[in-house]
Amino acid sequence: MYRLAFFISFILFSANTLACSCAEQPPSVHFGNASNVLNGRIMKLEILFDKENRPYQKITLDNKSMLKGNYTKVIYSAMDVNACHGMSFSLGKEYVAFTDDSNWITGYCGGTQLIWANLDFSKEFLKSIRALSPNKQINQDK
């Protein structure tokens, strides 16, 4: 009986996990697919609810740079448990965010990433995104 319950739980968990698996894409693909690309530190996080009472995050960035699209400091993210359509953000951390026309991020599969100052792959990701930007950078020493 326990084996059957475990097996069913495993299948359901696996299906949920696989439903949001992403193919790894180069930064240029994420940049090309996004309407807006921002780089900044999270200054404020708010949990709000839509008309169907589903929670979402309203995220305010210091917006170091607008790398593509219309200038904004506010983006939105679904509070999706499996991160298909949203992701969790941490106050005070730096991110590169890829959004649609309405400033909603497209989840982990859409390329939004936390920028780790001490990790080379993270610095290289930010550098490659900045290189794609048509906007001039004031500070490119990171």
mmCIF file with all atom_site columns, C-alpha atoms in Angstrom:
data_model
loop_
_atom_site.group_PDB
_atom_site.id
_atom_site.type_symbol
_atom_site.label_atom_id
_atom_site.label_alt_id
_atom_site.label_comp_id
_atom_site.label_asym_id
_atom_site.label_entity_id
_atom_site.label_seq_id
_atom_site.pdbx_PDB_ins_code
_atom_site.Cartn_x
_atom_site.Cartn_y
_atom_site.Cartn_z
_atom_site.occupancy
_atom_site.B_iso_or_equiv
_atom_site.pdbx_formal_charge
_atom_site.auth_seq_id
_atom_site.auth_comp_id
_atom_site.auth_asym_id
_atom_site.auth_atom_id
_atom_site.pdbx_PDB_model_num
ATOM 1   C CA . MET A 1 1   ? 0.000  0.000  0.000   1.00 0.00 ? 1   MET A CA 1
ATOM 2   C CA . TYR A 1 2   ? 2.804  2.409  0.940   1.00 0.00 ? 2   TYR A CA 1
ATOM 3   C CA . ARG A 1 3   ? 4.666  1.518  -2.225  1.00 0.00 ? 3   ARG A CA 1
ATOM 4   C CA . LEU A 1 4   ? 1.644  2.368  -4.333  1.00 0.00 ? 4   LEU A CA 1
ATOM 5   C CA . ALA A 1 5   ? 1.195  5.723  -2.578  1.00 0.00 ? 5   ALA A CA 1
ATOM 6   C CA . PHE A 1 6   ? 4.903  6.453  -3.012  1.00 0.00 ? 6   PHE A CA 1
ATOM 7   C CA . PHE A 1 7   ? 4.770  5.485  -6.694  1.00 0.00 ? 7   PHE A CA 1
ATOM 8   C CA . ILE A 1 8   ? 1.734  7.703  -7.359  1.00 0.00 ? 8   ILE A CA 1
ATOM 9   C CA . SER A 1 9   ? 3.341  10.603 -5.473  1.00 0.00 ? 9   SER A CA 1
ATOM 10  C CA . PHE A 1 10  ? 6.544  10.132 -7.449  1.00 0.00 ? 10  PHE A CA 1
ATOM 11  C CA . ILE A 1 11  ? 4.680  10.153 -10.782 1.00 0.00 ? 11  ILE A CA 1
ATOM 12  C CA . LEU A 1 12  ? 2.708  13.284 -9.858  1.00 0.00 ? 12  LEU A CA 1
ATOM 13  C CA . PHE A 1 13  ? 5.819  15.078 -8.598  1.00 0.00 ? 13  PHE A CA 1
ATOM 14  C CA . SER A 1 14  ? 7.775  14.100 -11.713 1.00 0.00 ? 14  SER A CA 1
ATOM 15  C CA . ALA A 1 15  ? 5.003  15.268 -14.028 1.00 0.00 ? 15  ALA A CA 1
ATOM 16  C CA . ASN A 1 16  ? 4.851  18.588 -12.199 1.00 0.00 ? 16  ASN A CA 1
ATOM 17  C CA . THR A 1 17  ? 8.615  18.999 -12.419 1.00 0.00 ? 17  THR A CA 1
ATOM 18  C CA . LEU A 1 18  ? 8.792  18.065 -16.095 1.00 0.00 ? 18  LEU A CA 1
ATOM 19  C CA . ALA A 1 19  ? 5.953  20.419 -16.947 1.00 0.00 ? 19  ALA A CA 1
ATOM 20  C CA . CYS A 1 20  ? 8.293  23.322 -16.350 1.00 0.00 ? 20  CYS A CA 1
ATOM 21  C CA . SER A 1 21  ? 11.597 22.063 -17.644 1.00 0.00 ? 21  SER A CA 1
ATOM 22  C CA . CYS A 1 22  ? 13.375 24.517 -19.905 1.00 0.00 ? 22  CYS A CA 1
ATOM 23  C CA . ALA A 1 23  ? 15.838 24.049 -22.677 1.00 0.00 ? 23  ALA A CA 1
ATOM 24  C CA . GLU A 1 24  ? 18.981 26.029 -21.944 1.00 0.00 ? 24  GLU A CA 1
ATOM 25  C CA . GLN A 1 25  ? 19.105 29.078 -24.182 1.00 0.00 ? 25  GLN A CA 1
ATOM 26  C CA . PRO A 1 26  ? 21.935 31.537 -24.813 1.00 0.00 ? 26  PRO A CA 1
ATOM 27  C CA . PRO A 1 27  ? 21.468 35.066 -23.406 1.00 0.00 ? 27  PRO A CA 1
ATOM 28  C CA . SER A 1 28  ? 20.906 36.418 -26.940 1.00 0.00 ? 28  SER A CA 1
ATOM 29  C CA . VAL A 1 29  ? 17.716 34.339 -27.308 1.00 0.00 ? 29  VAL A CA 1
ATOM 30  C CA . HIS A 1 30  ? 16.279 35.643 -24.023 1.00 0.00 ? 30  HIS A CA 1
ATOM 31  C CA . PHE A 1 31  ? 17.265 39.184 -25.004 1.00 0.00 ? 31  PHE A CA 1
ATOM 32  C CA . GLY A 1 32  ? 15.620 38.845 -28.417 1.00 0.00 ? 32  GLY A CA 1
ATOM 33  C CA . ASN A 1 33  ? 12.395 37.365 -27.004 1.00 0.00 ? 33  ASN A CA 1
ATOM 34  C CA . ALA A 1 34  ? 11.898 39.998 -24.288 1.00 0.00 ? 34  ALA A CA 1
ATOM 35  C CA . SER A 1 35  ? 10.137 43.329 -24.744 1.00 0.00 ? 35  SER A CA 1
ATOM 36  C CA . ASN A 1 36  ? 12.079 44.870 -21.860 1.00 0.00 ? 36  ASN A CA 1
ATOM 37  C CA . VAL A 1 37  ? 15.386 43.939 -20.239 1.00 0.00 ? 37  VAL A CA 1
ATOM 38  C CA . LEU A 1 38  ? 16.353 45.528 -16.926 1.00 0.00 ? 38  LEU A CA 1
ATOM 39  C CA . ASN A 1 39  ? 19.319 45.250 -14.611 1.00 0.00 ? 39  ASN A CA 1
ATOM 40  C CA . GLY A 1 40  ? 18.933 46.369 -11.012 1.00 0.00 ? 40  GLY A CA 1
ATOM 41  C CA . ARG A 1 41  ? 18.749 45.660 -7.314  1.00 0.00 ? 41  ARG A CA 1
ATOM 42  C CA . ILE A 1 42  ? 15.406 44.791 -5.675  1.00 0.00 ? 42  ILE A CA 1
ATOM 43  C CA . MET A 1 43  ? 14.428 47.721 -3.468  1.00 0.00 ? 43  MET A CA 1
ATOM 44  C CA . LYS A 1 44  ? 10.833 46.748 -2.621  1.00 0.00 ? 44  LYS A CA 1
ATOM 45  C CA . LEU A 1 45  ? 8.716  43.579 -2.810  1.00 0.00 ? 45  LEU A CA 1
ATOM 46  C CA . GLU A 1 46  ? 4.942  43.546 -2.445  1.00 0.00 ? 46  GLU A CA 1
ATOM 47  C CA . ILE A 1 47  ? 2.514  40.631 -2.530  1.00 0.00 ? 47  ILE A CA 1
ATOM 48  C CA . LEU A 1 48  ? -0.735 41.586 -4.272  1.00 0.00 ? 48  LEU A CA 1
ATOM 49  C CA . PHE A 1 49  ? -3.772 39.631 -5.457  1.00 0.00 ? 49  PHE A CA 1
ATOM 50  C CA . ASP A 1 50  ? -5.534 39.649 -8.830  1.00 0.00 ? 50  ASP A CA 1
ATOM 51  C CA . LYS A 1 51  ? -9.299 39.477 -9.432  1.00 0.00 ? 51  LYS A CA 1
ATOM 52  C CA . GLU A 1 52  ? -9.260 35.670 -9.004  1.00 0.00 ? 52  GLU A CA 1
ATOM 53  C CA . ASN A 1 53  ? -7.444 36.099 -5.656  1.00 0.00 ? 53  ASN A CA 1
ATOM 54  C CA . ARG A 1 54  ? -4.169 34.653 -7.035  1.00 0.00 ? 54  ARG A CA 1
ATOM 55  C CA . PRO A 1 55  ? -1.036 36.150 -5.475  1.00 0.00 ? 55  PRO A CA 1
ATOM 56  C CA . TYR A 1 56  ? 1.645  37.876 -7.487  1.00 0.00 ? 56  TYR A CA 1
ATOM 57  C CA . GLN A 1 57  ? 4.691  40.005 -6.708  1.00 0.00 ? 57  GLN A CA 1
ATOM 58  C CA . LYS A 1 58  ? 5.131  43.670 -7.526  1.00 0.00 ? 58  LYS A CA 1
ATOM 59  C CA . ILE A 1 59  ? 8.882  44.241 -7.643  1.00 0.00 ? 59  ILE A CA 1
ATOM 60  C CA . THR A 1 60  ? 10.560 47.653 -7.537  1.00 0.00 ? 60  THR A CA 1
ATOM 61  C CA . LEU A 1 61  ? 14.169 47.847 -8.721  1.00 0.00 ? 61  LEU A CA 1
ATOM 62  C CA . ASP A 1 62  ? 16.738 50.603 -8.392  1.00 0.00 ? 62  ASP A CA 1
ATOM 63  C CA . ASN A 1 63  ? 17.122 49.980 -12.139 1.00 0.00 ? 63  ASN A CA 1
ATOM 64  C CA . LYS A 1 64  ? 20.837 50.498 -12.693 1.00 0.00 ? 64  LYS A CA 1
ATOM 65  C CA . SER A 1 65  ? 20.227 50.180 -16.398 1.00 0.00 ? 65  SER A CA 1
ATOM 66  C CA . MET A 1 66  ? 17.442 49.733 -18.876 1.00 0.00 ? 66  MET A CA 1
ATOM 67  C CA . LEU A 1 67  ? 19.067 47.439 -21.393 1.00 0.00 ? 67  LEU A CA 1
ATOM 68  C CA . LYS A 1 68  ? 16.136 47.153 -23.786 1.00 0.00 ? 68  LYS A CA 1
ATOM 69  C CA . GLY A 1 69  ? 12.645 48.614 -24.111 1.00 0.00 ? 69  GLY A CA 1
ATOM 70  C CA . ASN A 1 70  ? 10.719 51.253 -22.212 1.00 0.00 ? 70  ASN A CA 1
ATOM 71  C CA . TYR A 1 71  ? 12.114 52.614 -18.949 1.00 0.00 ? 71  TYR A CA 1
ATOM 72  C CA . THR A 1 72  ? 10.506 51.194 -15.821 1.00 0.00 ? 72  THR A CA 1
ATOM 73  C CA . LYS A 1 73  ? 11.433 50.406 -12.230 1.00 0.00 ? 73  LYS A CA 1
ATOM 74  C CA . VAL A 1 74  ? 8.444  48.138 -11.543 1.00 0.00 ? 74  VAL A CA 1
ATOM 75  C CA . ILE A 1 75  ? 8.044  44.578 -12.799 1.00 0.00 ? 75  ILE A CA 1
ATOM 76  C CA . TYR A 1 76  ? 5.633  41.782 -11.891 1.00 0.00 ? 76  TYR A CA 1
ATOM 77  C CA . SER A 1 77  ? 5.992  38.078 -11.289 1.00 0.00 ? 77  SER A CA 1
ATOM 78  C CA . ALA A 1 78  ? 3.475  35.308 -10.780 1.00 0.00 ? 78  ALA A CA 1
ATOM 79  C CA . MET A 1 79  ? 3.966  33.391 -7.563  1.00 0.00 ? 79  MET A CA 1
ATOM 80  C CA . ASP A 1 80  ? 4.196  30.095 -9.394  1.00 0.00 ? 80  ASP A CA 1
ATOM 81  C CA . VAL A 1 81  ? 5.308  27.193 -7.207  1.00 0.00 ? 81  VAL A CA 1
ATOM 82  C CA . ASN A 1 82  ? 7.155  25.486 -10.032 1.00 0.00 ? 82  ASN A CA 1
ATOM 83  C CA . ALA A 1 83  ? 8.551  28.726 -11.531 1.00 0.00 ? 83  ALA A CA 1
ATOM 84  C CA . CYS A 1 84  ? 7.098  28.197 -15.012 1.00 0.00 ? 84  CYS A CA 1
ATOM 85  C CA . HIS A 1 85  ? 5.450  31.601 -15.109 1.00 0.00 ? 85  HIS A CA 1
ATOM 86  C CA . GLY A 1 86  ? 7.139  33.394 -12.261 1.00 0.00 ? 86  GLY A CA 1
ATOM 87  C CA . MET A 1 87  ? 9.877  33.164 -9.700  1.00 0.00 ? 87  MET A CA 1
ATOM 88  C CA . SER A 1 88  ? 10.741 34.324 -6.225  1.00 0.00 ? 88  SER A CA 1
ATOM 89  C CA . PHE A 1 89  ? 12.880 37.405 -5.765  1.00 0.00 ? 89  PHE A CA 1
ATOM 90  C CA . SER A 1 90  ? 15.033 38.432 -2.803  1.00 0.00 ? 90  SER A CA 1
ATOM 91  C CA . LEU A 1 91  ? 15.101 41.949 -1.425  1.00 0.00 ? 91  LEU A CA 1
ATOM 92  C CA . GLY A 1 92  ? 18.455 43.690 -1.932  1.00 0.00 ? 92  GLY A CA 1
ATOM 93  C CA . LYS A 1 93  ? 19.712 41.251 -4.579  1.00 0.00 ? 93  LYS A CA 1
ATOM 94  C CA . GLU A 1 94  ? 20.678 42.236 -8.131  1.00 0.00 ? 94  GLU A CA 1
ATOM 95  C CA . TYR A 1 95  ? 18.875 40.711 -11.120 1.00 0.00 ? 95  TYR A CA 1
ATOM 96  C CA . VAL A 1 96  ? 18.673 40.864 -14.870 1.00 0.00 ? 96  VAL A CA 1
ATOM 97  C CA . ALA A 1 97  ? 14.944 40.697 -15.646 1.00 0.00 ? 97  ALA A CA 1
ATOM 98  C CA . PHE A 1 98  ? 13.403 39.878 -19.013 1.00 0.00 ? 98  PHE A CA 1
ATOM 99  C CA . THR A 1 99  ? 9.773  41.016 -19.302 1.00 0.00 ? 99  THR A CA 1
ATOM 100 C CA . ASP A 1 100 ? 6.905  41.208 -21.750 1.00 0.00 ? 100 ASP A CA 1
ATOM 101 C CA . ASP A 1 101 ? 5.134  44.427 -22.856 1.00 0.00 ? 101 ASP A CA 1
ATOM 102 C CA . SER A 1 102 ? 3.227  44.584 -19.556 1.00 0.00 ? 102 SER A CA 1
ATOM 103 C CA . ASN A 1 103 ? 6.424  44.219 -17.471 1.00 0.00 ? 103 ASN A CA 1
ATOM 104 C CA . TRP A 1 104 ? 5.626  40.651 -16.359 1.00 0.00 ? 104 TRP A CA 1
ATOM 105 C CA . ILE A 1 105 ? 8.683  38.409 -16.152 1.00 0.00 ? 105 ILE A CA 1
ATOM 106 C CA . THR A 1 106 ? 8.510  35.175 -18.053 1.00 0.00 ? 106 THR A CA 1
ATOM 107 C CA . GLY A 1 107 ? 9.818  32.901 -15.278 1.00 0.00 ? 107 GLY A CA 1
ATOM 108 C CA . TYR A 1 108 ? 13.082 31.023 -15.125 1.00 0.00 ? 108 TYR A CA 1
ATOM 109 C CA . CYS A 1 109 ? 12.629 29.775 -18.679 1.00 0.00 ? 109 CYS A CA 1
ATOM 110 C CA . GLY A 1 110 ? 12.488 33.381 -19.856 1.00 0.00 ? 110 GLY A CA 1
ATOM 111 C CA . GLY A 1 111 ? 16.038 34.076 -18.680 1.00 0.00 ? 111 GLY A CA 1
ATOM 112 C CA . THR A 1 112 ? 15.546 36.265 -15.579 1.00 0.00 ? 112 THR A CA 1
ATOM 113 C CA . GLN A 1 113 ? 18.512 35.638 -13.287 1.00 0.00 ? 113 GLN A CA 1
ATOM 114 C CA . LEU A 1 114 ? 19.991 36.616 -9.979  1.00 0.00 ? 114 LEU A CA 1
ATOM 115 C CA . ILE A 1 115 ? 23.414 38.217 -10.513 1.00 0.00 ? 115 ILE A CA 1
ATOM 116 C CA . TRP A 1 116 ? 26.028 36.839 -8.138  1.00 0.00 ? 116 TRP A CA 1
ATOM 117 C CA . ALA A 1 117 ? 28.876 39.347 -7.824  1.00 0.00 ? 117 ALA A CA 1
ATOM 118 C CA . ASN A 1 118 ? 31.480 36.693 -6.973  1.00 0.00 ? 118 ASN A CA 1
ATOM 119 C CA . LEU A 1 119 ? 30.636 34.099 -9.623  1.00 0.00 ? 119 LEU A CA 1
ATOM 120 C CA . ASP A 1 120 ? 32.293 34.289 -13.028 1.00 0.00 ? 120 ASP A CA 1
ATOM 121 C CA . PHE A 1 121 ? 29.391 32.721 -14.952 1.00 0.00 ? 121 PHE A CA 1
ATOM 122 C CA . SER A 1 122 ? 27.032 35.328 -13.508 1.00 0.00 ? 122 SER A CA 1
ATOM 123 C CA . LYS A 1 123 ? 29.363 38.204 -14.404 1.00 0.00 ? 123 LYS A CA 1
ATOM 124 C CA . GLU A 1 124 ? 29.761 36.781 -17.917 1.00 0.00 ? 124 GLU A CA 1
ATOM 125 C CA . PHE A 1 125 ? 25.977 36.524 -18.314 1.00 0.00 ? 125 PHE A CA 1
ATOM 126 C CA . LEU A 1 126 ? 25.547 40.195 -17.354 1.00 0.00 ? 126 LEU A CA 1
ATOM 127 C CA . LYS A 1 127 ? 28.428 41.221 -19.631 1.00 0.00 ? 127 LYS A CA 1
ATOM 128 C CA . SER A 1 128 ? 26.899 39.370 -22.601 1.00 0.00 ? 128 SER A CA 1
ATOM 129 C CA . ILE A 1 129 ? 23.484 40.967 -22.008 1.00 0.00 ? 129 ILE A CA 1
ATOM 130 C CA . ARG A 1 130 ? 25.040 44.437 -21.777 1.00 0.00 ? 130 ARG A CA 1
ATOM 131 C CA . ALA A 1 131 ? 26.874 43.798 -25.040 1.00 0.00 ? 131 ALA A CA 1
ATOM 132 C CA . LEU A 1 132 ? 23.516 43.125 -26.750 1.00 0.00 ? 132 LEU A CA 1
ATOM 133 C CA . SER A 1 133 ? 21.979 46.328 -25.430 1.00 0.00 ? 133 SER A CA 1
ATOM 134 C CA . PRO A 1 134 ? 21.512 49.239 -27.814 1.00 0.00 ? 134 PRO A CA 1
ATOM 135 C CA . ASN A 1 135 ? 21.535 51.550 -24.764 1.00 0.00 ? 135 ASN A CA 1
ATOM 136 C CA . LYS A 1 136 ? 24.793 53.132 -23.635 1.00 0.00 ? 136 LYS A CA 1
ATOM 137 C CA . GLN A 1 137 ? 26.036 52.030 -20.221 1.00 0.00 ? 137 GLN A CA 1
ATOM 138 C CA . ILE A 1 138 ? 27.289 54.465 -17.616 1.00 0.00 ? 138 ILE A CA 1
ATOM 139 C CA . ASN A 1 139 ? 29.050 51.832 -15.512 1.00 0.00 ? 139 ASN A CA 1
ATOM 140 C CA . GLN A 1 140 ? 30.250 48.660 -17.202 1.00 0.00 ? 140 GLN A CA 1
ATOM 141 C CA . ASP A 1 141 ? 32.945 47.646 -14.718 1.00 0.00 ? 141 ASP A CA 1
ATOM 142 C CA . LYS A 1 142 ? 30.931 44.795 -13.153 1.00 0.00 ? 142 LYS A CA 1
#
